[in-house]
Short mmCIF file of C-alpha atoms in Angstrom, two decimals:
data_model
loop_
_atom_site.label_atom_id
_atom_site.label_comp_id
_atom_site.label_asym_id
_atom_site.label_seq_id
_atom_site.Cartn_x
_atom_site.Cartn_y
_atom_site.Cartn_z
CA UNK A 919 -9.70 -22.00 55.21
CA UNK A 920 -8.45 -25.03 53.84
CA UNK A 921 -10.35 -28.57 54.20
CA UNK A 922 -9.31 -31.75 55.72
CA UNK A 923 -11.06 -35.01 53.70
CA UNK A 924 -9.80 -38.43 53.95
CA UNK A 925 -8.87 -40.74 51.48
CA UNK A 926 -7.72 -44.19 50.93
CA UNK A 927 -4.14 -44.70 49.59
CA UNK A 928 -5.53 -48.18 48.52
CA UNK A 929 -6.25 -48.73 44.96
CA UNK A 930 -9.70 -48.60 43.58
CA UNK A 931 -10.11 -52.76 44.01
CA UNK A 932 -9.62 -52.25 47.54
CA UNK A 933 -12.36 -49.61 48.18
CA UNK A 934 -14.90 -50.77 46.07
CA UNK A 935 -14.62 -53.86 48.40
CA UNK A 936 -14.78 -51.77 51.37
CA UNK A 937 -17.97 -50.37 49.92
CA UNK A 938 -19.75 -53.62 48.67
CA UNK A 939 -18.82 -55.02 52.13
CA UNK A 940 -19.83 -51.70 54.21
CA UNK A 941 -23.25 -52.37 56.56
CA UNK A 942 -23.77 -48.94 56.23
CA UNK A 943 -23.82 -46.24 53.10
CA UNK A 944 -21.63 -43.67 53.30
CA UNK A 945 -21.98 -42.70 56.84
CA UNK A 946 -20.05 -39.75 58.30
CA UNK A 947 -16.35 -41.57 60.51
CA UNK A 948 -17.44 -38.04 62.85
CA UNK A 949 -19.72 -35.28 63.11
CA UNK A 950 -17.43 -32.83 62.65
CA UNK A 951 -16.15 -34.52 59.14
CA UNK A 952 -17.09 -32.60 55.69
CA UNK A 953 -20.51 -33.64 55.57
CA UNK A 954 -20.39 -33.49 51.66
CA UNK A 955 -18.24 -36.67 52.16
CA UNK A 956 -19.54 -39.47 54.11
CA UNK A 957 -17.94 -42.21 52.66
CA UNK A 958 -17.53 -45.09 54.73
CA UNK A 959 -13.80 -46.45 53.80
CA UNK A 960 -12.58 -47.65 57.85
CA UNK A 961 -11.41 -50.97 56.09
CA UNK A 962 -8.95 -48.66 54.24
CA UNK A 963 -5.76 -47.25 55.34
CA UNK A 964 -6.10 -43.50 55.48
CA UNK A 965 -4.08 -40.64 54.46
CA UNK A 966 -5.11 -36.96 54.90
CA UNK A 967 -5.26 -34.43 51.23
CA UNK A 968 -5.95 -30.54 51.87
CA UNK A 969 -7.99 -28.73 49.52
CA UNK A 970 -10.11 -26.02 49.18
CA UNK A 971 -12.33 -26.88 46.72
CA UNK A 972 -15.41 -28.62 47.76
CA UNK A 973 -16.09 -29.94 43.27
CA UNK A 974 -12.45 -31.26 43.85
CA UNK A 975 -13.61 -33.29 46.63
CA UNK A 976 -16.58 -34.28 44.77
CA UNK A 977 -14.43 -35.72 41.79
CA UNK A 978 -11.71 -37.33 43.94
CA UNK A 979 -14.12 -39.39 45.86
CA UNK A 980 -16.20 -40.04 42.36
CA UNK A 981 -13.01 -40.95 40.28
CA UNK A 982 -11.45 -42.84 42.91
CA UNK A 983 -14.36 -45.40 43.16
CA UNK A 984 -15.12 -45.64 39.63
CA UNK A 985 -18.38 -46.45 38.10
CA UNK A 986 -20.17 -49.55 36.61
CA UNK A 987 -22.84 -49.94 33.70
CA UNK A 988 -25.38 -52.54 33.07
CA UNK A 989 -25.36 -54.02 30.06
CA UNK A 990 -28.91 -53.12 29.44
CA UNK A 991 -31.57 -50.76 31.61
CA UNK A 992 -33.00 -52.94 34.83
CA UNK A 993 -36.73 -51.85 35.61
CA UNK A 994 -37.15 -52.67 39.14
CA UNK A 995 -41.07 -53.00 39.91
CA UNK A 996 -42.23 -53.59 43.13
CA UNK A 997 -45.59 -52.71 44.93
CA UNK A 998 -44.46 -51.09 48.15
CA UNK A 999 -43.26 -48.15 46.91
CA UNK A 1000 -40.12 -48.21 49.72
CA UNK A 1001 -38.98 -51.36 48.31
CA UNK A 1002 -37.55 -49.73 45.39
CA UNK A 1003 -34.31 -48.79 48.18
CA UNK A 1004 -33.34 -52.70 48.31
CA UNK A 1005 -32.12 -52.09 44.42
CA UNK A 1006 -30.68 -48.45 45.03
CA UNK A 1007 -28.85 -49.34 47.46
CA UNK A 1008 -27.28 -52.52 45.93
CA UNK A 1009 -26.64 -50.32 43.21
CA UNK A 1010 -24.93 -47.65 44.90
CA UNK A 1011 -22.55 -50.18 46.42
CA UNK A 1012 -21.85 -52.04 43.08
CA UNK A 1013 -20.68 -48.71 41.88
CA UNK A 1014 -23.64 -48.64 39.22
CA UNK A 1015 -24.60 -45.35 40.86
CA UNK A 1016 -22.16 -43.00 42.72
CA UNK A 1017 -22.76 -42.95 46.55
CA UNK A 1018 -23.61 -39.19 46.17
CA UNK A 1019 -25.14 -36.61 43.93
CA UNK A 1020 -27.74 -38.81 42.02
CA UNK A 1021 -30.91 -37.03 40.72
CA UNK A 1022 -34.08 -38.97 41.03
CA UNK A 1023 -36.29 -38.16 38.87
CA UNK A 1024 -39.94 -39.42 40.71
CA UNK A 1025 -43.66 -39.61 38.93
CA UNK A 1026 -46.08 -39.69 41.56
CA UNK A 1027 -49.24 -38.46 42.69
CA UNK A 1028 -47.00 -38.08 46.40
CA UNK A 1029 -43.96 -36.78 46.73
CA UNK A 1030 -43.04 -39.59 49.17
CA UNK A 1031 -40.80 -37.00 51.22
CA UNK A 1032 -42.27 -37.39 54.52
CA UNK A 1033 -39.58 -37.58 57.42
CA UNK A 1034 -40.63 -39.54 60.15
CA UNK A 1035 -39.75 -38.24 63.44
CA UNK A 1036 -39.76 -41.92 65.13
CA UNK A 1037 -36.07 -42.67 62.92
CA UNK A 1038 -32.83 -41.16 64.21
CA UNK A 1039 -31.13 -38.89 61.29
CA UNK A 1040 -28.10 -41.81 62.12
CA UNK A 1041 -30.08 -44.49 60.98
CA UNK A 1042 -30.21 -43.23 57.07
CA UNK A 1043 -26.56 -44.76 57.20
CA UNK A 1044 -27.72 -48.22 58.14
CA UNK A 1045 -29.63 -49.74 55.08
CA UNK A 1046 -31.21 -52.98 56.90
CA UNK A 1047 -32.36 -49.94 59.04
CA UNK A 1048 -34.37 -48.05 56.24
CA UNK A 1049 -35.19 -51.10 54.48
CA UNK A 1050 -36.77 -52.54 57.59
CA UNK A 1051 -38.54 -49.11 59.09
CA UNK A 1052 -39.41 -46.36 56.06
CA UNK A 1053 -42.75 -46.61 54.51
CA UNK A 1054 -44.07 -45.75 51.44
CA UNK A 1055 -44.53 -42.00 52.01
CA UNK A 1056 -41.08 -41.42 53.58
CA UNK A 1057 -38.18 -43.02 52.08
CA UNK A 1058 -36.86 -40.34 50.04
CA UNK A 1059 -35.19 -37.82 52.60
CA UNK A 1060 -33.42 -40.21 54.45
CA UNK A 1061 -31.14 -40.66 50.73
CA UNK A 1062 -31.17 -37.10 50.70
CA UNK A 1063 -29.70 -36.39 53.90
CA UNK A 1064 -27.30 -39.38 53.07
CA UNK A 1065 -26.19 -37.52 50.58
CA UNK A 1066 -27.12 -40.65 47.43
CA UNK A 1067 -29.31 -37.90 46.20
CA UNK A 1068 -28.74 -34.18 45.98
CA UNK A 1069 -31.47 -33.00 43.41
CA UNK A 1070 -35.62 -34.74 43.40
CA UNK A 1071 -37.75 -33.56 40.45
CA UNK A 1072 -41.11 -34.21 41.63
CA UNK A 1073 -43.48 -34.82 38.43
CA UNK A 1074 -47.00 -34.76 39.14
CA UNK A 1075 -50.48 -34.60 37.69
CA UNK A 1076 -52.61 -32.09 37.76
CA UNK A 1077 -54.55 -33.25 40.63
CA UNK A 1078 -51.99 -32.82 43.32
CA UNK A 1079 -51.91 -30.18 45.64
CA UNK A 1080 -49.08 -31.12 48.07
CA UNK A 1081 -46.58 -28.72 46.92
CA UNK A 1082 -46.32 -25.44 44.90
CA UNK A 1083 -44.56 -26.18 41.25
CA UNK A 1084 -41.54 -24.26 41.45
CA UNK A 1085 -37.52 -25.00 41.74
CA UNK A 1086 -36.62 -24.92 46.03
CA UNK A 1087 -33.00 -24.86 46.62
CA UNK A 1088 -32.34 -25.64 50.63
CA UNK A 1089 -30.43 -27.41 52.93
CA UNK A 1090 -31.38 -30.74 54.83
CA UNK A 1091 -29.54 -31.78 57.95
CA UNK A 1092 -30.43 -32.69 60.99
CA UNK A 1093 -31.60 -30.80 64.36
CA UNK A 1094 -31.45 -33.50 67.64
CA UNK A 1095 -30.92 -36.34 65.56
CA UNK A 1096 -33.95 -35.91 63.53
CA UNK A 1097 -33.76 -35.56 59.96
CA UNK A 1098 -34.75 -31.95 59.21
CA UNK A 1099 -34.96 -29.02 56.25
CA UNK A 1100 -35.07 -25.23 56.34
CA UNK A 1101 -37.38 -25.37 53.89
CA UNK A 1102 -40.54 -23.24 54.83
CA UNK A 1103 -43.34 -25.47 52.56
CA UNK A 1104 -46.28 -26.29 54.48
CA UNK A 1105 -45.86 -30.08 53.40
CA UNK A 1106 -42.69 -29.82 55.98
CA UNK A 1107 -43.49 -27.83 58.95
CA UNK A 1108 -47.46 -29.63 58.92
CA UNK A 1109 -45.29 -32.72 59.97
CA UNK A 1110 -43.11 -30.38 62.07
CA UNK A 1111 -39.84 -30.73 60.06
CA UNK A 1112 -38.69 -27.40 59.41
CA UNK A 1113 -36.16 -25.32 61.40
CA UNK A 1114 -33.68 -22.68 60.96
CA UNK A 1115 -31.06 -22.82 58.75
CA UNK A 1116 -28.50 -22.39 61.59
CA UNK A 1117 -29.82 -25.12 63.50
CA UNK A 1118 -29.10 -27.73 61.42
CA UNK A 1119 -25.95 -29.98 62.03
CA UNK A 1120 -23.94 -31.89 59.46
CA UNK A 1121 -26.03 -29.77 56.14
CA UNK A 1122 -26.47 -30.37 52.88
CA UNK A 1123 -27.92 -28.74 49.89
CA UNK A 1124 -30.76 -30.06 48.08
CA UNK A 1125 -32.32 -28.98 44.86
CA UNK A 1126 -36.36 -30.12 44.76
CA UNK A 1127 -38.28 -28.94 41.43
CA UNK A 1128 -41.79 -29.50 41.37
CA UNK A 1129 -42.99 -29.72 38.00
CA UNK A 1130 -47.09 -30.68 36.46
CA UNK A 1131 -46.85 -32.86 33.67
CA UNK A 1132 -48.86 -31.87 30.61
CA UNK A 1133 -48.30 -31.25 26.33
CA UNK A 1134 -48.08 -27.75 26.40
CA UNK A 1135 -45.31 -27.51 29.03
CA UNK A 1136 -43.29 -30.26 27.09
CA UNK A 1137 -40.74 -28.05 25.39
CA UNK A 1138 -39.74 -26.57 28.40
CA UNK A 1139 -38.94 -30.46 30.14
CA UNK A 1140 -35.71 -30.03 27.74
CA UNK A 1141 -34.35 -28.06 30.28
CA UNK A 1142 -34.96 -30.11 33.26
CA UNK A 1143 -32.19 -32.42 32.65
CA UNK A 1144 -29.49 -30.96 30.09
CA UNK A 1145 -27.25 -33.65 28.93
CA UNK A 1146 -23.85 -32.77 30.95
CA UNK A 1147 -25.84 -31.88 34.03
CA UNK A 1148 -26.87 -35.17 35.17
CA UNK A 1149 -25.08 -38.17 33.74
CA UNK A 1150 -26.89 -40.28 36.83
CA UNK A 1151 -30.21 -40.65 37.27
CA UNK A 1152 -32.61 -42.82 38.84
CA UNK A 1153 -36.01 -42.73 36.52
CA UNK A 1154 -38.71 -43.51 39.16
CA UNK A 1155 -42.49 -44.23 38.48
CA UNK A 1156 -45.28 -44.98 40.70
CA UNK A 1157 -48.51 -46.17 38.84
CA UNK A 1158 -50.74 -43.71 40.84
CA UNK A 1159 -49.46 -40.93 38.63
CA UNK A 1160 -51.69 -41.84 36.07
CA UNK A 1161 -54.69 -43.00 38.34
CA UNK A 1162 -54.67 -42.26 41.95
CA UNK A 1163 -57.22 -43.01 44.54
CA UNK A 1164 -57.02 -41.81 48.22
CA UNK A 1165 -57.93 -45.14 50.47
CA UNK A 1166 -58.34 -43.36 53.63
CA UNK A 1167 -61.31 -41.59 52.12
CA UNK A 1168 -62.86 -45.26 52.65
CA UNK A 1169 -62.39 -45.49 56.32
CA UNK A 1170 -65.39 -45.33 58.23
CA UNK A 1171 -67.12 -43.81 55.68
CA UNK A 1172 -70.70 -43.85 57.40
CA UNK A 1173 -69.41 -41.51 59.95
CA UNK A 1174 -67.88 -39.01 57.59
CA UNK A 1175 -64.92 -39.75 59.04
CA UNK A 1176 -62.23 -38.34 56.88
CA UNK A 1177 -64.34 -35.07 56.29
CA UNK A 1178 -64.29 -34.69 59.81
CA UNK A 1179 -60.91 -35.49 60.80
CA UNK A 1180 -59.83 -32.96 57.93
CA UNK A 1181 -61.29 -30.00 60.33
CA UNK A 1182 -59.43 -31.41 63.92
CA UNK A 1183 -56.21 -31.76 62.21
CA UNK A 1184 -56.38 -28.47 60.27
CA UNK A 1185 -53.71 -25.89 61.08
CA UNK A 1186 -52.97 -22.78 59.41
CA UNK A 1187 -50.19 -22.18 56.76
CA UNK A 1188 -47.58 -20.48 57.67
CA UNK A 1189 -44.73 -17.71 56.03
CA UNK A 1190 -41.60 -17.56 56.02
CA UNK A 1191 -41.12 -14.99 58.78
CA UNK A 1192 -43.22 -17.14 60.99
CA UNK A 1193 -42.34 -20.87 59.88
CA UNK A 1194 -40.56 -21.81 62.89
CA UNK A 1195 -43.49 -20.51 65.22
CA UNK A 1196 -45.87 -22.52 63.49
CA UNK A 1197 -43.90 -25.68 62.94
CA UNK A 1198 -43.48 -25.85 66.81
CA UNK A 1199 -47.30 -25.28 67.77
CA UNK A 1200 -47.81 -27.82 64.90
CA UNK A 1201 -45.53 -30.42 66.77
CA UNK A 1202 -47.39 -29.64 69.66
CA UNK A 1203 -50.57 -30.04 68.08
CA UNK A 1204 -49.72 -33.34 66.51
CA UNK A 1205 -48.34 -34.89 69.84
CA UNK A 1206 -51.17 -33.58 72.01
CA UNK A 1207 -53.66 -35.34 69.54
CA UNK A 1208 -51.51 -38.25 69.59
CA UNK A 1209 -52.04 -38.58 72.81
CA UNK A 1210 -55.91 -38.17 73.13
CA UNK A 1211 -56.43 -40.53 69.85
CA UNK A 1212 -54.10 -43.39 71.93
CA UNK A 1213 -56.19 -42.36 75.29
CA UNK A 1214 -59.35 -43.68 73.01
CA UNK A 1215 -57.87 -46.39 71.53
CA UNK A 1216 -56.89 -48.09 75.12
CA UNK A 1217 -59.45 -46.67 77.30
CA UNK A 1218 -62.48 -46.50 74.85
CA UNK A 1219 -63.90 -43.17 76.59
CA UNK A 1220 -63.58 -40.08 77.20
CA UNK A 1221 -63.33 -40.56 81.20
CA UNK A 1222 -60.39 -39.67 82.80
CA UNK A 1223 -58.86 -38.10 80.14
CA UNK A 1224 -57.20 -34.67 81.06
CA UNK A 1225 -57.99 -31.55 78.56
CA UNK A 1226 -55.53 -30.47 76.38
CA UNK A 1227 -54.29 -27.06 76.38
CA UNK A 1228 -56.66 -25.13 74.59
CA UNK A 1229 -53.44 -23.11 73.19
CA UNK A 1230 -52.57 -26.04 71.34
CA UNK A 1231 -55.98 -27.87 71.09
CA UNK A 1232 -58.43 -25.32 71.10
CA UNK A 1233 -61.89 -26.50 72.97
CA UNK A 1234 -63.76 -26.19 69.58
CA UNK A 1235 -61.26 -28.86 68.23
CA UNK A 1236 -61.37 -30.95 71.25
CA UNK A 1237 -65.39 -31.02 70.70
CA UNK A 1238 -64.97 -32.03 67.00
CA UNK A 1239 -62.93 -34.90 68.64
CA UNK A 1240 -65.83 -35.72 70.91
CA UNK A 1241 -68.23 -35.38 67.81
CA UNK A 1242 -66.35 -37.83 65.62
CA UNK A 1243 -66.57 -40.13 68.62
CA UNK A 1244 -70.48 -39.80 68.83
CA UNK A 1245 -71.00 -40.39 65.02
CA UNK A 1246 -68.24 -43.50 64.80
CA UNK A 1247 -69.78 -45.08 68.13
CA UNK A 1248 -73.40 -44.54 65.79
CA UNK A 1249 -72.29 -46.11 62.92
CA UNK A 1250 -69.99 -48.73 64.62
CA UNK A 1251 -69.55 -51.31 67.23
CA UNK A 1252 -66.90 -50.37 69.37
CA UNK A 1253 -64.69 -53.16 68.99
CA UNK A 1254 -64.73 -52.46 64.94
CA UNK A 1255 -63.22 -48.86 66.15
CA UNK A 1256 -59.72 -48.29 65.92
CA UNK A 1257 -58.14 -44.92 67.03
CA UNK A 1258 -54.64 -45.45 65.93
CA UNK A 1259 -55.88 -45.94 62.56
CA UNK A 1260 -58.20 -43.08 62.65
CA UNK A 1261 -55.00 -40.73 63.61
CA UNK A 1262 -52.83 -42.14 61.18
CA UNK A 1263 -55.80 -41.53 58.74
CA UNK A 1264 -56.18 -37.55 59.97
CA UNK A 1265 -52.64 -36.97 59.63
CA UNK A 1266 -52.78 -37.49 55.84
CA UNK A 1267 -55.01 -34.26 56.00
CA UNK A 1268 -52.74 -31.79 56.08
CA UNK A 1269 -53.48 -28.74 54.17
CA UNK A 1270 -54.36 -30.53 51.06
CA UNK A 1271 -55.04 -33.65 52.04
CA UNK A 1272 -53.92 -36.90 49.85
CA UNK A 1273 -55.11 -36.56 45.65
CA UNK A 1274 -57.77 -38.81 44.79
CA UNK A 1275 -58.53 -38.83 40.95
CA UNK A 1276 -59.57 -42.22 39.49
CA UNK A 1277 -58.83 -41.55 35.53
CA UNK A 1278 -60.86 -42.19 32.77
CA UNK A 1279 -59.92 -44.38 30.01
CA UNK A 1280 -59.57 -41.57 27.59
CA UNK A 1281 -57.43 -39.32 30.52
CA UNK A 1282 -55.00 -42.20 30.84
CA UNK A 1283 -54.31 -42.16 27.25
CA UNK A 1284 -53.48 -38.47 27.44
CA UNK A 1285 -51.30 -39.17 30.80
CA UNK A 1286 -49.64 -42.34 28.14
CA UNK A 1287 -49.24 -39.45 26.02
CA UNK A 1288 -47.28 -36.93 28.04
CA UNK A 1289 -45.47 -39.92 29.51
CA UNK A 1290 -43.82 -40.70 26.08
CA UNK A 1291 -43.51 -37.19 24.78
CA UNK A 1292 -41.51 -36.32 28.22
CA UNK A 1293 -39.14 -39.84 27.89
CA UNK A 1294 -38.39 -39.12 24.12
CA UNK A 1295 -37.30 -35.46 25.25
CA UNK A 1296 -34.72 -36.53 27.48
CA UNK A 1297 -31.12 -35.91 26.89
CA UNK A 1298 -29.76 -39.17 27.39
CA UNK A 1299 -31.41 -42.81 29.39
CA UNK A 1300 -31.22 -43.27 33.03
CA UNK A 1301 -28.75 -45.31 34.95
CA UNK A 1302 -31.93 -47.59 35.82
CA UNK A 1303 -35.86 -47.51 36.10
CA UNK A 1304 -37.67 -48.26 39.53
CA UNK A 1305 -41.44 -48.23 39.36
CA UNK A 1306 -43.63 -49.52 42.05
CA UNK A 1307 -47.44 -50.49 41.41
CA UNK A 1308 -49.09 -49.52 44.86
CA UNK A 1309 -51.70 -51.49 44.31
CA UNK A 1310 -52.07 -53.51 47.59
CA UNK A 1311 -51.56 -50.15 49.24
CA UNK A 1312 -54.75 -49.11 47.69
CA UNK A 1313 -53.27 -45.55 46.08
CA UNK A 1314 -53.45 -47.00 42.43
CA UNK A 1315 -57.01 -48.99 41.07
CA UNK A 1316 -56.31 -52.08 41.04
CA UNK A 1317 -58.83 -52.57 37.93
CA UNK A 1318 -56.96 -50.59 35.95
CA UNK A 1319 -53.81 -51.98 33.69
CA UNK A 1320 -51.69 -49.30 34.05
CA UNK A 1321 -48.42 -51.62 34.47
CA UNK A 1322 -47.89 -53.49 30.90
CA UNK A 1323 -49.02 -49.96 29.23
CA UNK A 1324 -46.01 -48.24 31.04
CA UNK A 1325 -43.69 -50.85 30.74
CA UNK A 1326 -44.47 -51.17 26.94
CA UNK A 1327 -43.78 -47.19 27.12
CA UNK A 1328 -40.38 -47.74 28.19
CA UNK A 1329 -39.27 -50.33 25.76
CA UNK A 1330 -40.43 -48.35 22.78
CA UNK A 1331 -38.38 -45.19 24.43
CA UNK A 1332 -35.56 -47.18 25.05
CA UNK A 1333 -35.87 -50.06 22.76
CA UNK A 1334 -32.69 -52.08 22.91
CA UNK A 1335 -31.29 -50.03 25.56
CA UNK A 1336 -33.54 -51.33 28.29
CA UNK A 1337 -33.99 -54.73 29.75
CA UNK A 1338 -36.99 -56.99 27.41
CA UNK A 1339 -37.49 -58.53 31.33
CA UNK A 1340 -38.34 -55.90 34.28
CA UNK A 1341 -37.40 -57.77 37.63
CA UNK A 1342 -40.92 -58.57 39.46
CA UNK A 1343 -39.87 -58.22 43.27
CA UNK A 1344 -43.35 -58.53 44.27
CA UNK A 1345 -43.34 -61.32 42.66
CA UNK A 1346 -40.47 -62.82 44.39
CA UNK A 1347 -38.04 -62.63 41.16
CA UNK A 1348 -34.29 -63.24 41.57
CA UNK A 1349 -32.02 -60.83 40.73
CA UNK A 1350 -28.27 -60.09 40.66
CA UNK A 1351 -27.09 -56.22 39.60
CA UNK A 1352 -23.88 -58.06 38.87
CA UNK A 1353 -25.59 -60.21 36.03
CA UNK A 1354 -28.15 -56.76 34.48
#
């Protein structure tokens, strides 16, 4: 059946101001529009093109816009590892990047691809939206279900746990206006983000490889980005992948805290033939502790609290709760107790938990090592570097110099090719795309 996309019968001046202008990023004119085109153009004048080929579509939205390049590499740095969206964004609507079907490829010790359930699945079009609500651990999949990127490689260290390594081809969409995936890893149904394939509205495919950095493997990274494959890229680096720490580990440590929160917020992993079972009761299980953890925090006691279902909270959990009251009230004044935190600190948990590996001198020159090897490998440079530092965030060591090594790392890659400057935004540097 043929396809109806829209297109502007302007020429490319006129969209590309239509973009720049646009509040929001390539947002959808209706729901029932091809969803691999959400390209905001209602400033243009419209005509309608049939076609039945979905790679056409692809190139007449890409060759109608046209591209930019900078003059030289930018490397974005900023600590907040969310912040690196201001400069995406402005990129994507200078035309540096295309609004869809970018590849970032993302060094971390996180994969940074939580999806909150408090943001509508509409909001990912409004960028003073995600700029002002995502967080460090969640701003990729909003871009994803936006469509700006259609393929993550995760790289990791060996230390991580979240996910599996392997390639995961799926679809992300959304399901009640909330961002979700059909993909059946337990780091998306243990925040209750999974669903059928079929439930999913307005879909999209995503490619996710999860891949462990080290020497031996290094011949094989050829492969990972082949030089006709991926002509835009986004090279992204937190700092934690060479030296992570887990701060939560810290918080009310004389009460075992984390330890113990790691048994009330356990649930079990599911399969695939039971994924959307156990995504539910894990929704369940997440809002009914929710609830008891804000209970504490307002009420300070356990009086008048009603029991939980013991379907969804068993009473052996709900006495772990009760527990972990008695040994934070032993340890702590009350006032120095605060509940909210302690949830948002047992929701890290998980299956895995958050890494925590705080490297030695002689491991980070290894990690320098693999770094380099893996840069020189790659087929061509990327459109532009984003790194953040996560230092105030408490996920890298703040002792440790990890930023002028990298940095240094990329200029001998690159050399010329690369900006001598990287933009500071944590340190309040001034920047124009237009001038890079």
């Amino acid at each position: 059946m043929a396809t109806n996309i829209k297109t502007s019968s302007l020429t490319t001046p006129g969209i590309v101001a239509a973009v720049e202008n646009a509040e929001t990023l390539g947002k959808p004119e209706s729901s029932d529009e091809p969803v691999t085109k959400r390209v905001r153009l209602e400033d243009c004048k419209e005509q309608t093109v049939t076609t039945t080929d979905e790679s056409q579509q692809d190139a007449l939205i890409t060759s109608t816009v046209g591209l930019r390049r900078f003059k030289r590499i930018p490397i974005f740095i900023v600590d907040y590892h969310n912040d690196v969206l201001e400069f995406i964004y402005r990129c994507l609507a200078s035309r540096h990047l295309p609004l869809e079907n970018n590849t970032l490829l993302h060094f971390d010790s996180h994969p940074d691809m939580v999806i909150s359930r408090e943001i509508p699945a509409s909001a990912a079009y409004d960028k003073e939206t995600m700029l002002g609500e995502l967080s460090i651990e969640n701003w990729i999949m909003p871009a994803c279900y936006a469509g700006h990127f259609n393929r993550v490689i995760w790289m990791k260290n060996s230390w991580c746990k979240q996910m599996p390594v392997g390639k995961y081809n799926f679809k992300v969409g959304h399901r009640g206006n909330k961002i979700s995936v059909d993909c059946p890893l337990d780091y998306f149904i243990s925040e209750g983000n999974y669903c059928e394939t079929s439930e999913l509205e307005q879909a999209r495919d995503l490619e996710l490889q999860v891949l462990t950095t080290t020497l031996k493997d290094l011949p094989i990274r050829k492969l990972i980005l082949a030089a006709d494959d991926c002509l835009n890229y986004i090279l992204d680096i937190d700092l934690d992948f060479f030296s992570t720490s887990n701060p939560f580990l810290e918080i009310y440590k004389d009460a075992n805290c984390y330890e113990q929160l790691s048994e009330i917020f356990h649930f079990e992993s599911a399969t695939e033939s039971n994924a959307s079972g156990t995504t539910e009761k894990r929704k369940q299980q997440l809002e009914v502790l929710k609830k008891i953890f804000e209970h504490l925090e307002e009420k300070r006691t356990f009086q008048d609290m009603t029991k939980p279902d013991t379907n969804i909270v068993s009473e052996e959990t709900f006495k772990k709760i009760e527990n972990l009251a008695d040994s934070l009230q032993k340890c702590y004044a009350d006032d120095e107790i605060d509940w909210l935190v302690i949830f948002d600190s047992g929701s890290t948990t998980d299956t895995n938990g958050l890494p925590h590996h705080i490297s030695t001198d002689t491991e980070l020159e290894l990690y320098y090592q693999q770094f380099k090897q893996f840069l020189i490998q790659l087929p061509h440079p990327p459109v532009l570097i984003t790194m953040a530092c996560s230092a105030e965030d408490d996920y890298c060591p703040r002792n440790q110099v990890i930023q002028e090594r990298v940095v240094k790392i990329l200029q001998e890659v690159f050399q010329e090719k690369v900006h001598e400057k990287p933009i500071l935004h944590y340190m309040d540097d001034e920047w124009d795309v237009m001038q890079l």
